[in-house]
Tab-separated table of C-alpha atoms and ligand atoms in Angstrom:
chain	number	residue	atom	x	y	z
A	1	MET	CA	-21.240	-9.748	-6.142
A	2	LYS	CA	-18.330	-7.401	-6.565
A	3	VAL	CA	-16.795	-4.759	-4.339
A	4	ILE	CA	-15.355	-1.936	-6.380
A	5	LYS	CA	-13.008	0.679	-4.967
A	6	PHE	CA	-12.093	3.930	-6.691
A	7	GLY	CA	-8.950	5.840	-5.796
A	8	GLY	CA	-8.638	9.612	-5.502
A	9	SER	CA	-7.611	10.277	-9.096
A	10	SER	CA	-10.709	8.390	-10.309
A	11	LEU	CA	-12.871	10.791	-8.291
A	12	ALA	CA	-11.004	14.042	-8.777
A	13	SER	CA	-13.463	15.736	-11.155
A	14	ALA	CA	-16.961	15.551	-12.650
A	15	GLU	CA	-15.451	14.046	-15.778
A	16	GLN	CA	-13.868	11.235	-13.764
A	17	LEU	CA	-17.100	10.637	-11.853
A	18	LYS	CA	-18.933	10.073	-15.122
A	19	LYS	CA	-16.434	7.338	-15.977
A	20	VAL	CA	-17.005	5.845	-12.535
A	21	LEU	CA	-20.759	5.847	-13.092
A	22	ASN	CA	-20.397	4.058	-16.430
A	23	ILE	CA	-18.134	1.445	-14.896
A	24	VAL	CA	-20.611	0.736	-12.089
A	25	LYS	CA	-23.554	0.738	-14.482
A	26	SER	CA	-21.928	-1.638	-16.941
A	27	ASP	CA	-22.005	-4.560	-14.507
A	28	TYR	CA	-24.981	-5.304	-12.339
A	29	GLU	CA	-22.776	-7.210	-9.865
A	30	ARG	CA	-20.909	-4.013	-8.935
A	31	ARG	CA	-23.020	-3.341	-5.891
A	32	PHE	CA	-20.568	-2.159	-3.223
A	33	VAL	CA	-18.631	0.968	-4.059
A	34	VAL	CA	-15.813	2.149	-1.791
A	35	VAL	CA	-14.507	5.643	-2.442
A	36	SER	CA	-11.402	7.690	-1.619
A	37	ALA	CA	-11.421	11.452	-1.156
A	38	PRO	CA	-11.045	13.544	-4.349
A	39	GLY	CA	-7.435	13.318	-5.461
A	40	LYS	CA	-5.277	15.482	-7.692
A	41	ARG	CA	-6.668	16.743	-11.011
A	42	ASN	CA	-3.150	17.476	-12.242
A	43	PRO	CA	0.363	17.056	-10.813
A	44	GLU	CA	0.315	20.542	-9.193
A	45	ASP	CA	-3.049	20.041	-7.510
A	46	THR	CA	-3.587	19.212	-3.806
A	47	LYS	CA	-5.403	16.100	-2.615
A	48	VAL	CA	-8.410	16.852	-0.429
A	49	THR	CA	-6.840	14.702	2.323
A	50	ASP	CA	-3.723	16.893	2.283
A	51	ALA	CA	-5.875	20.033	2.353
A	52	LEU	CA	-7.618	18.603	5.417
A	53	ILE	CA	-4.248	18.160	7.106
A	54	GLN	CA	-3.478	21.857	6.561
A	55	TYR	CA	-6.933	22.734	7.875
A	56	TYR	CA	-6.316	20.625	10.989
A	57	GLN	CA	-2.910	22.243	11.557
A	58	ASN	CA	-4.312	25.757	11.351
A	59	TYR	CA	-7.259	24.909	13.562
A	60	THR	CA	-5.140	23.336	16.306
A	61	SER	CA	-2.640	26.216	16.146
A	62	GLY	CA	-5.438	28.732	16.685
A	63	ASN	CA	-5.110	30.284	13.206
A	64	ASN	CA	-7.901	31.457	10.956
A	65	VAL	CA	-9.282	28.510	9.004
A	66	THR	CA	-11.739	30.218	6.621
A	67	GLU	CA	-9.414	29.850	3.668
A	68	ASN	CA	-8.893	26.169	4.358
A	69	GLN	CA	-12.612	25.574	4.697
A	70	ASN	CA	-13.413	27.460	1.517
A	71	TRP	CA	-10.802	25.664	-0.533
A	72	ILE	CA	-12.139	22.253	0.488
A	73	ILE	CA	-15.797	23.207	0.054
A	74	GLU	CA	-15.080	24.699	-3.379
A	75	ARG	CA	-13.379	21.493	-4.385
A	76	TYR	CA	-16.630	19.585	-3.809
A	77	GLN	CA	-18.717	22.466	-5.137
A	78	SER	CA	-17.061	22.441	-8.554
A	79	ILE	CA	-17.828	18.731	-8.931
A	80	ILE	CA	-21.385	19.115	-7.654
A	81	GLU	CA	-22.156	22.017	-9.988
A	82	GLU	CA	-20.678	20.351	-13.024
A	83	LEU	CA	-22.730	17.244	-12.352
A	84	GLY	CA	-25.851	19.350	-11.851
A	85	LEU	CA	-26.562	17.931	-8.406
A	86	ASN	CA	-29.056	19.328	-5.980
A	87	ARG	CA	-27.940	22.269	-3.775
A	88	THR	CA	-28.768	20.350	-0.563
A	89	ILE	CA	-25.817	18.015	-1.045
A	90	LEU	CA	-23.440	20.984	-1.188
A	91	ASP	CA	-25.008	22.553	1.912
A	92	ASN	CA	-24.686	19.273	3.698
A	93	ILE	CA	-20.993	18.909	2.792
A	94	ALA	CA	-20.191	22.561	3.617
A	95	LYS	CA	-21.771	22.130	7.029
A	96	ALA	CA	-19.793	18.956	7.704
A	97	ILE	CA	-16.494	20.591	6.690
A	98	LYS	CA	-17.130	23.713	8.783
A	99	SER	CA	-18.251	21.757	11.831
A	100	LEU	CA	-14.814	20.144	12.092
A	101	ALA	CA	-13.596	23.465	13.486
A	102	THR	CA	-15.963	23.175	16.450
A	103	LEU	CA	-14.568	19.902	17.770
A	104	PRO	CA	-12.620	19.894	21.048
A	105	ILE	CA	-8.859	20.130	20.648
A	106	GLU	CA	-7.802	19.149	24.153
A	107	ASN	CA	-7.744	15.467	25.103
A	108	ASN	CA	-8.969	14.447	21.711
A	109	ASP	CA	-6.776	11.659	20.348
A	110	PHE	CA	-9.042	11.185	17.356
A	111	LEU	CA	-9.302	14.775	16.140
A	112	TYR	CA	-6.706	14.399	13.385
A	113	ASP	CA	-8.393	11.223	12.131
A	114	THR	CA	-11.800	12.897	12.188
A	115	PHE	CA	-10.492	15.729	9.994
A	116	LEU	CA	-8.872	13.344	7.530
A	117	ALA	CA	-11.846	10.992	7.302
A	118	ALA	CA	-14.071	13.892	6.228
A	119	GLY	CA	-12.488	13.693	2.752
A	120	GLU	CA	-13.864	10.238	1.989
A	121	ASP	CA	-17.014	10.625	4.080
A	122	ASN	CA	-18.268	13.645	2.142
A	123	ASN	CA	-17.178	12.187	-1.148
A	124	ALA	CA	-19.255	9.067	-0.516
A	125	LYS	CA	-22.312	11.293	0.049
A	126	LEU	CA	-21.586	13.106	-3.205
A	127	VAL	CA	-21.096	9.913	-5.218
A	128	ALA	CA	-24.312	8.352	-3.853
A	129	ALA	CA	-26.265	11.505	-4.759
A	130	PHE	CA	-24.802	11.466	-8.270
A	131	PHE	CA	-25.615	7.782	-8.848
A	132	SER	CA	-29.190	8.277	-7.646
A	133	LYS	CA	-29.645	11.234	-9.953
A	134	MET	CA	-28.450	9.103	-12.863
A	135	ASP	CA	-30.975	6.354	-12.138
A	136	VAL	CA	-28.663	4.030	-10.281
A	137	PRO	CA	-30.437	3.669	-6.937
A	138	ALA	CA	-27.651	4.224	-4.434
A	139	ARG	CA	-27.296	4.753	-0.729
A	140	TYR	CA	-24.449	6.319	1.255
A	141	ILE	CA	-23.562	4.219	4.226
A	142	HIS	CA	-21.337	5.310	7.118
A	143	PRO	CA	-18.745	2.786	8.375
A	144	LYS	CA	-20.509	2.735	11.739
A	145	GLU	CA	-23.768	1.694	10.130
A	146	ALA	CA	-21.913	-0.802	7.942
A	147	GLY	CA	-20.301	-2.338	11.037
A	148	LEU	CA	-16.721	-1.432	10.266
A	149	ILE	CA	-15.415	-1.427	13.820
A	150	VAL	CA	-11.703	-0.842	14.317
A	151	SER	CA	-9.068	-0.783	17.066
A	152	SER	CA	-8.362	2.483	18.908
A	153	GLU	CA	-5.072	3.222	17.165
A	154	PRO	CA	-5.261	6.713	15.622
A	155	GLY	CA	-3.783	6.800	12.130
A	156	ASN	CA	-3.147	3.099	12.177
A	157	ALA	CA	-6.459	1.387	12.871
A	158	ARG	CA	-6.948	-2.330	12.474
A	159	ILE	CA	-10.226	-4.039	11.776
A	160	LEU	CA	-11.725	-5.961	14.712
A	161	PRO	CA	-12.474	-9.543	13.626
A	162	SER	CA	-16.001	-9.280	15.044
A	163	SER	CA	-16.809	-6.714	12.309
A	164	TYR	CA	-17.041	-9.331	9.599
A	165	ASP	CA	-20.337	-10.836	10.783
A	166	LYS	CA	-22.019	-7.444	10.783
A	167	LEU	CA	-20.589	-6.509	7.404
A	168	GLU	CA	-22.169	-9.602	5.886
A	169	ASN	CA	-25.575	-8.010	6.491
A	170	LEU	CA	-24.742	-5.438	3.803
A	171	ASN	CA	-25.834	-8.140	1.374
A	172	ASN	CA	-29.414	-7.451	2.408
A	173	TYR	CA	-29.578	-4.053	0.713
A	174	SER	CA	-30.869	-3.893	-2.825
A	175	ASP	CA	-29.389	-0.459	-3.633
A	176	VAL	CA	-25.803	0.156	-4.670
A	177	LEU	CA	-24.012	0.978	-1.412
A	178	VAL	CA	-21.457	3.782	-1.420
A	179	ILE	CA	-19.062	3.396	1.500
A	180	PRO	CA	-16.353	5.919	2.385
A	181	GLY	CA	-12.926	4.296	2.507
A	182	PHE	CA	-9.987	4.928	4.836
A	183	PHE	CA	-11.669	4.856	8.241
A	184	GLY	CA	-13.775	2.929	10.700
A	185	VAL	CA	-15.315	3.605	14.073
A	186	THR	CA	-13.956	2.406	17.421
A	187	VAL	CA	-16.123	0.649	20.015
A	188	ASP	CA	-16.251	4.046	21.763
A	189	ASN	CA	-17.641	5.645	18.625
A	190	GLN	CA	-14.526	7.531	17.606
A	191	ILE	CA	-13.511	8.009	13.976
A	192	CYS	CA	-10.213	6.220	13.448
A	193	THR	CA	-8.352	6.001	10.136
A	194	PHE	CA	-6.137	3.349	8.654
A	195	SER	CA	-2.698	4.488	7.564
A	196	ARG	CA	-2.442	6.771	4.498
A	197	GLY	CA	-3.837	5.283	1.314
A	198	GLY	CA	-6.090	3.138	3.480
A	199	SER	CA	-9.219	3.155	1.313
A	200	ASP	CA	-7.750	0.061	-0.327
A	201	ILE	CA	-7.984	-1.597	3.085
A	202	THR	CA	-11.662	-0.690	3.452
A	203	GLY	CA	-12.386	-2.226	0.046
A	204	SER	CA	-10.635	-5.419	1.013
A	205	ILE	CA	-12.439	-5.620	4.362
A	206	VAL	CA	-15.842	-5.069	2.753
A	207	ALA	CA	-15.037	-7.693	0.093
A	208	ALA	CA	-14.149	-10.219	2.789
A	209	GLY	CA	-17.184	-9.205	4.872
A	210	ILE	CA	-19.792	-9.643	2.159
A	211	LYS	CA	-17.903	-12.667	0.762
A	212	ALA	CA	-17.574	-11.012	-2.620
A	213	ASP	CA	-16.748	-12.973	-5.761
A	214	LEU	CA	-14.259	-10.270	-6.724
A	215	TYR	CA	-12.662	-7.135	-5.296
A	216	GLU	CA	-12.015	-4.625	-8.078
A	217	ASN	CA	-9.577	-1.864	-7.263
A	218	PHE	CA	-9.753	0.947	-9.817
A	219	THR	CA	-6.830	3.287	-10.119
A	220	ASP	CA	-5.171	5.247	-12.948
A	221	VAL	CA	-2.825	2.624	-14.385
A	222	ASN	CA	-3.394	-0.565	-16.396
A	223	GLY	CA	-2.660	-2.822	-13.441
A	224	ILE	CA	0.733	-3.668	-11.979
A	225	PHE	CA	3.716	-3.351	-14.254
A	226	ALA	CA	6.408	-6.018	-14.353
A	227	ALA	CA	9.021	-3.363	-13.513
A	228	HIS	CA	8.990	0.287	-12.533
A	229	PRO	CA	7.861	2.358	-15.569
A	230	GLY	CA	10.201	5.157	-14.493
A	231	VAL	CA	13.150	2.798	-14.941
A	232	VAL	CA	12.162	0.437	-17.739
A	233	GLU	CA	10.629	1.826	-20.891
A	234	LYS	CA	6.991	0.735	-21.322
A	235	PRO	CA	7.012	-2.353	-19.131
A	236	HIS	CA	4.040	-4.701	-19.629
A	237	SER	CA	1.243	-4.994	-17.114
A	238	ILE	CA	1.240	-8.369	-15.340
A	239	PRO	CA	-1.957	-10.269	-16.234
A	240	GLU	CA	-1.941	-12.559	-13.217
A	241	LEU	CA	-0.160	-12.436	-9.895
A	242	THR	CA	-0.474	-14.497	-6.706
A	243	TYR	CA	-0.913	-12.910	-3.307
A	244	LYS	CA	2.541	-14.152	-2.315
A	245	GLU	CA	4.121	-12.562	-5.366
A	246	MET	CA	2.318	-9.301	-4.720
A	247	ARG	CA	3.639	-9.269	-1.183
A	248	GLU	CA	7.215	-9.723	-2.455
A	249	LEU	CA	6.841	-6.980	-5.044
A	250	SER	CA	5.281	-4.484	-2.680
A	251	TYR	CA	7.989	-5.200	-0.115
A	252	ALA	CA	10.523	-4.012	-2.657
A	253	GLY	CA	8.802	-0.819	-3.608
A	254	PHE	CA	5.755	-1.649	-5.778
A	255	SER	CA	3.116	0.610	-4.338
A	256	VAL	CA	-0.009	0.334	-6.476
A	257	LEU	CA	-1.947	-1.180	-3.613
A	258	HIS	CA	-1.666	-0.545	0.130
A	259	ASP	CA	0.351	-3.335	1.791
A	260	GLU	CA	-2.252	-4.088	4.437
A	261	ALA	CA	-5.042	-4.237	1.865
A	262	LEU	CA	-4.022	-7.689	0.754
A	263	ILE	CA	-4.662	-9.384	4.084
A	264	PRO	CA	-8.492	-9.377	4.416
A	265	ALA	CA	-9.052	-10.378	0.778
A	266	TYR	CA	-6.360	-13.057	1.011
A	267	ARG	CA	-7.812	-14.546	4.190
A	268	GLY	CA	-11.305	-14.411	2.700
A	269	LYS	CA	-9.948	-16.125	-0.457
A	270	ILE	CA	-11.328	-13.289	-2.584
A	271	PRO	CA	-9.618	-12.669	-5.918
A	272	LEU	CA	-8.640	-9.075	-6.548
A	273	VAL	CA	-8.173	-7.176	-9.766
A	274	ILE	CA	-6.417	-3.853	-10.301
A	275	LYS	CA	-7.916	-1.903	-13.169
A	276	ASN	CA	-7.750	1.497	-14.807
A	277	THR	CA	-10.710	3.907	-14.558
A	278	ASN	CA	-9.409	5.687	-17.657
A	279	ASN	CA	-9.131	2.445	-19.614
A	280	PRO	CA	-11.691	0.045	-18.152
A	281	GLU	CA	-11.547	-2.332	-21.128
A	282	HIS	CA	-7.973	-3.278	-20.228
A	283	PRO	CA	-8.040	-6.530	-18.223
A	284	GLY	CA	-5.620	-5.110	-15.615
A	285	THR	CA	-3.814	-7.325	-13.103
A	286	LYS	CA	-5.591	-10.124	-11.314
A	287	ILE	CA	-4.302	-11.160	-7.889
A	288	ILE	CA	-5.257	-14.718	-7.100
A	289	LEU	CA	-4.396	-17.508	-4.683
A	290	GLU	CA	-2.702	-19.792	-7.201
A	291	HIS	CA	-1.491	-19.406	-10.765
A	292	THR	CA	-3.677	-20.938	-13.438
A	293	GLY	CA	-0.625	-22.268	-15.337
A	294	LYS	CA	3.000	-23.137	-14.648
A	295	ASP	CA	4.644	-21.732	-17.745
A	296	ILE	CA	5.812	-18.274	-16.591
A	297	PRO	CA	8.608	-18.540	-14.003
A	298	VAL	CA	9.262	-14.817	-13.408
A	299	ILE	CA	6.449	-12.278	-13.213
A	300	GLY	CA	8.192	-9.118	-12.092
A	301	ILE	CA	11.360	-7.350	-11.035
A	302	ALA	CA	11.403	-4.952	-8.117
A	303	ALA	CA	14.153	-2.894	-6.560
A	304	ASP	CA	14.531	-0.787	-3.465
A	305	ASN	CA	17.378	1.275	-2.091
A	306	ASP	CA	18.763	2.631	1.178
A	307	PHE	CA	19.830	-0.674	2.651
A	308	VAL	CA	22.777	-1.122	4.993
A	309	SER	CA	24.669	-4.273	5.822
A	310	ILE	CA	26.613	-5.098	8.965
A	311	ASN	CA	29.253	-7.552	7.825
A	312	MET	CA	31.181	-9.518	10.433
A	313	SER	CA	33.585	-12.402	10.396
A	314	LYS	CA	35.158	-14.564	13.038
A	315	TYR	CA	37.399	-17.566	12.537
A	316	LEU	CA	35.497	-20.821	13.345
A	317	MET	CA	32.215	-18.932	13.748
A	318	ASN	CA	30.276	-21.982	12.579
A	319	ARG	CA	31.396	-24.009	15.615
A	320	GLU	CA	30.370	-21.419	18.183
A	321	VAL	CA	27.016	-22.380	19.696
A	322	GLY	CA	24.736	-19.354	20.227
A	323	PHE	CA	26.739	-16.891	18.144
A	324	GLY	CA	23.806	-15.974	15.880
A	325	ARG	CA	21.457	-15.576	18.815
A	326	LYS	CA	23.839	-13.202	20.571
A	327	VAL	CA	24.159	-11.041	17.458
A	328	LEU	CA	20.393	-10.829	17.069
A	329	GLN	CA	20.036	-10.086	20.787
A	330	ILE	CA	22.213	-6.999	20.343
A	331	LEU	CA	19.886	-5.809	17.594
A	332	GLU	CA	16.777	-6.571	19.613
A	333	ASP	CA	18.096	-4.654	22.621
A	334	LEU	CA	18.602	-1.646	20.357
A	335	ASN	CA	15.111	-2.092	18.867
A	336	ILE	CA	16.471	-2.643	15.362
A	337	ARG	CA	14.508	-4.530	12.720
A	338	PHE	CA	16.561	-6.469	10.224
A	339	GLU	CA	15.459	-7.716	6.833
A	340	HIS	CA	17.894	-10.365	5.605
A	341	MET	CA	20.712	-12.414	7.035
A	342	PRO	CA	22.994	-14.047	4.462
A	343	THR	CA	25.773	-16.157	5.980
A	344	GLY	CA	29.063	-17.852	5.075
A	345	ILE	CA	30.992	-20.411	7.144
A	346	ASP	CA	32.827	-17.836	9.174
A	347	ASP	CA	30.931	-14.696	8.313
A	348	MET	CA	27.518	-13.259	8.666
A	349	SER	CA	25.782	-10.184	7.316
A	350	ILE	CA	22.709	-8.495	8.638
A	351	VAL	CA	20.901	-6.364	6.077
A	352	MET	CA	18.507	-3.680	7.250
A	353	ARG	CA	16.859	-0.500	6.055
A	354	GLY	CA	19.220	2.475	6.374
A	355	ARG	CA	16.892	4.372	8.715
A	356	GLU	CA	17.211	1.611	11.351
A	357	LEU	CA	20.890	2.267	11.903
A	358	THR	CA	21.415	5.645	13.545
A	359	PRO	CA	25.044	6.700	14.199
A	360	ILE	CA	24.668	5.995	17.934
A	361	LYS	CA	23.263	2.526	17.337
A	362	GLU	CA	25.994	1.842	14.807
A	363	GLN	CA	28.723	2.646	17.342
A	364	GLU	CA	27.041	0.504	19.973
A	365	ILE	CA	26.760	-2.503	17.650
A	366	ILE	CA	30.386	-2.287	16.562
A	367	SER	CA	31.527	-1.983	20.135
A	368	GLN	CA	29.469	-4.940	21.366
A	369	LEU	CA	30.442	-7.188	18.460
A	370	THR	CA	34.082	-6.442	19.052
A	371	ARG	CA	34.102	-6.574	22.839
A	372	LYS	CA	31.500	-9.193	23.713
A	373	LEU	CA	31.488	-11.443	20.672
A	374	GLU	CA	35.138	-10.881	19.817
A	375	VAL	CA	34.615	-10.839	16.068
A	376	ASP	CA	37.786	-10.598	13.970
A	377	HIS	CA	36.342	-8.039	11.634
A	378	VAL	CA	33.242	-5.879	11.412
A	379	GLU	CA	32.286	-3.258	8.844
A	380	ILE	CA	29.205	-1.300	7.859
A	381	GLN	CA	28.378	-1.245	4.170
A	382	ARG	CA	26.020	1.522	3.060
A	383	ASP	CA	24.228	2.591	-0.137
A	384	LEU	CA	23.006	-0.868	-1.008
A	385	SER	CA	19.992	-1.766	-3.103
A	386	ILE	CA	18.056	-4.973	-3.221
A	387	ILE	CA	16.772	-6.403	-6.464
A	388	MET	CA	14.020	-8.999	-6.262
A	389	ILE	CA	13.164	-11.365	-9.061
A	390	VAL	CA	9.707	-12.607	-8.251
A	391	GLY	CA	7.702	-15.600	-9.431
A	392	GLU	CA	6.136	-18.583	-7.658
A	393	ASN	CA	6.639	-20.819	-10.678
A	394	MET	CA	10.405	-20.459	-10.338
A	395	LYS	CA	10.168	-23.564	-8.199
A	396	SER	CA	9.426	-25.744	-11.164
A	397	HIS	CA	11.940	-24.152	-13.554
A	398	VAL	CA	15.667	-24.796	-13.774
A	399	GLY	CA	18.078	-21.995	-14.674
A	400	VAL	CA	16.083	-18.965	-13.578
A	401	SER	CA	18.910	-17.503	-11.521
A	402	ALA	CA	21.425	-18.301	-14.284
A	403	ILE	CA	19.573	-15.895	-16.592
A	404	ALA	CA	19.868	-13.168	-13.953
A	405	THR	CA	23.519	-13.686	-13.096
A	406	LYS	CA	24.433	-13.775	-16.787
A	407	ALA	CA	22.547	-10.528	-17.473
A	408	LEU	CA	24.132	-8.814	-14.472
A	409	SER	CA	27.628	-9.985	-15.295
A	410	GLU	CA	27.286	-8.839	-18.907
A	411	ASN	CA	26.487	-5.414	-17.496
A	412	HIS	CA	29.491	-5.512	-15.131
A	413	ILE	CA	27.299	-5.394	-12.024
A	414	ASN	CA	28.875	-6.870	-8.930
A	415	LEU	CA	26.659	-9.026	-6.686
A	416	THR	CA	27.337	-8.289	-3.043
A	417	MET	CA	24.960	-10.944	-1.707
A	418	ILE	CA	22.429	-13.434	-3.032
A	419	SER	CA	19.572	-14.867	-1.018
A	420	GLN	CA	16.614	-17.117	-1.686
A	421	GLY	CA	14.031	-18.202	0.852
A	422	SER	CA	12.889	-21.812	1.037
A	423	SER	CA	9.552	-20.999	-0.567
A	424	GLU	CA	11.404	-19.978	-3.753
A	425	VAL	CA	9.005	-17.122	-4.464
A	426	SER	CA	11.857	-14.751	-5.140
A	427	ILE	CA	15.591	-14.442	-5.569
A	428	MET	CA	17.161	-11.410	-3.957
A	429	PHE	CA	20.393	-9.768	-5.000
A	430	VAL	CA	22.112	-7.090	-2.993
A	431	ILE	CA	24.083	-4.675	-5.157
A	432	ASP	CA	25.612	-1.228	-4.997
A	433	SER	CA	22.857	1.410	-5.336
A	434	LYS	CA	24.659	3.141	-8.191
A	435	ASP	CA	23.932	0.065	-10.348
A	436	GLU	CA	20.274	-0.325	-9.372
A	437	LYS	CA	18.566	1.068	-12.462
A	438	LYS	CA	21.008	-0.577	-14.819
A	439	ALA	CA	20.376	-3.911	-13.088
A	440	VAL	CA	16.583	-3.633	-13.325
A	441	ARG	CA	16.782	-2.824	-17.028
A	442	ALA	CA	19.195	-5.682	-17.699
A	443	LEU	CA	16.981	-8.148	-15.837
A	444	TYR	CA	13.790	-6.941	-17.503
A	445	ASN	CA	15.406	-7.391	-20.913
A	446	ALA	CA	16.721	-10.818	-20.009
A	447	TYR	CA	13.418	-12.195	-18.745
A	448	PHE	CA	10.860	-10.416	-20.849
A	449	ARG	CA	12.330	-8.952	-24.003
A	450	LYS	CA	14.361	-11.866	-25.334
B	1	LIG	N1	-7.479	9.784	1.121
B	1	LIG	C1	-6.591	8.979	1.899
B	1	LIG	C2	-5.156	9.334	1.566
B	1	LIG	O1	-4.898	10.199	0.752
B	1	LIG	C3	-6.869	7.533	1.767
B	1	LIG	C4	-6.923	6.968	0.373
B	1	LIG	O2	-6.988	7.709	-0.598
B	1	LIG	O3	-6.883	5.746	0.237
B	1	LIG	O4	-4.273	8.777	2.155
């Protein structure tokens, strides 16, 4: 059986919903359908989730909310009318949207989540009604009924492990089940959402729960590209990717799938495929546990900016027991997360995201390193980018990094730092942000176009 999740752009209009229906109909194993809220129909449009945020803000500020309500209801109405669905479904949705503005504002930690979740919840009702009308027996199922029980962390829910047993019972239904994505219910019966974009997480949880053979995530691109299409012209879509590689790529800015969505499917050993609703014949990108072959060493190139490095040096640093621990203790005391730590014999750099290092924290670190650890030199280097060359099969290939360094040197790009973890899933270069795009293009050409 397959779990199939559709993102907001796949559900933005009646026309898109017809494509969704055909996709579900074309494969009898597509029995569990997870849906997002209607997304944008064009770049200027507003996502229903964002409209719900505005509605929430006006409601909690005591403003008139009629306009907000009408906009959201009309959004569903236009889809319902174009699909020729029964009037009762629209009445039902209108009532649900309006009733949000009757919920208590005071002492209600879950109010925001309840507003947001209404986008997917009502869309699931709509999709189930549409499928049934088109002779695909379907049933809307609320996360509470499905057994999707989550932690009480508004806006950042986590699935409770005990949910999985209950979710397995979904296999007993014979209809296609339409499940709203993005939220679950706490043990106290409160609606609690995952972080933004969290319908991907629901899909992954349901796939693990029902022990699906495949989790299909339908979006509006032909899978995951080997480099950012805004930087490299027409990059190819990666046919096959391991979970580890996906994690590396998404760390460095690839955002086709929600980060947390990989975990349940990975733990449940469920393969995942990212496909395009507007081009369902394209095989898309398959995310699997292990590669089927060993021939392709590099599968993608990712880059991310706004990194900062604290560079320090001290003569005979390598002989000083506990030096590294003391440096990291300073960071921990200031609640700073670091990302990478390249070292030399007498020097050490700590690379972190720029937002971690506020001016006050920066001053404090410099002062402590100088006073307490008596470093000879310390400097803060800003405007850095990381470039990641990703591929698990690098392990069994010689000369992968040589291709990269040659390409970068030919393009006069200076490497500030190089780092590779012991698992050899990726090689990371730190460079000046001004060279980021040029570096990605040079590396893409070197690995994939020659
Ligand atoms: N509708 C939610 C959002 O816009 C969740 C999702 O689409 O996955 O964040």
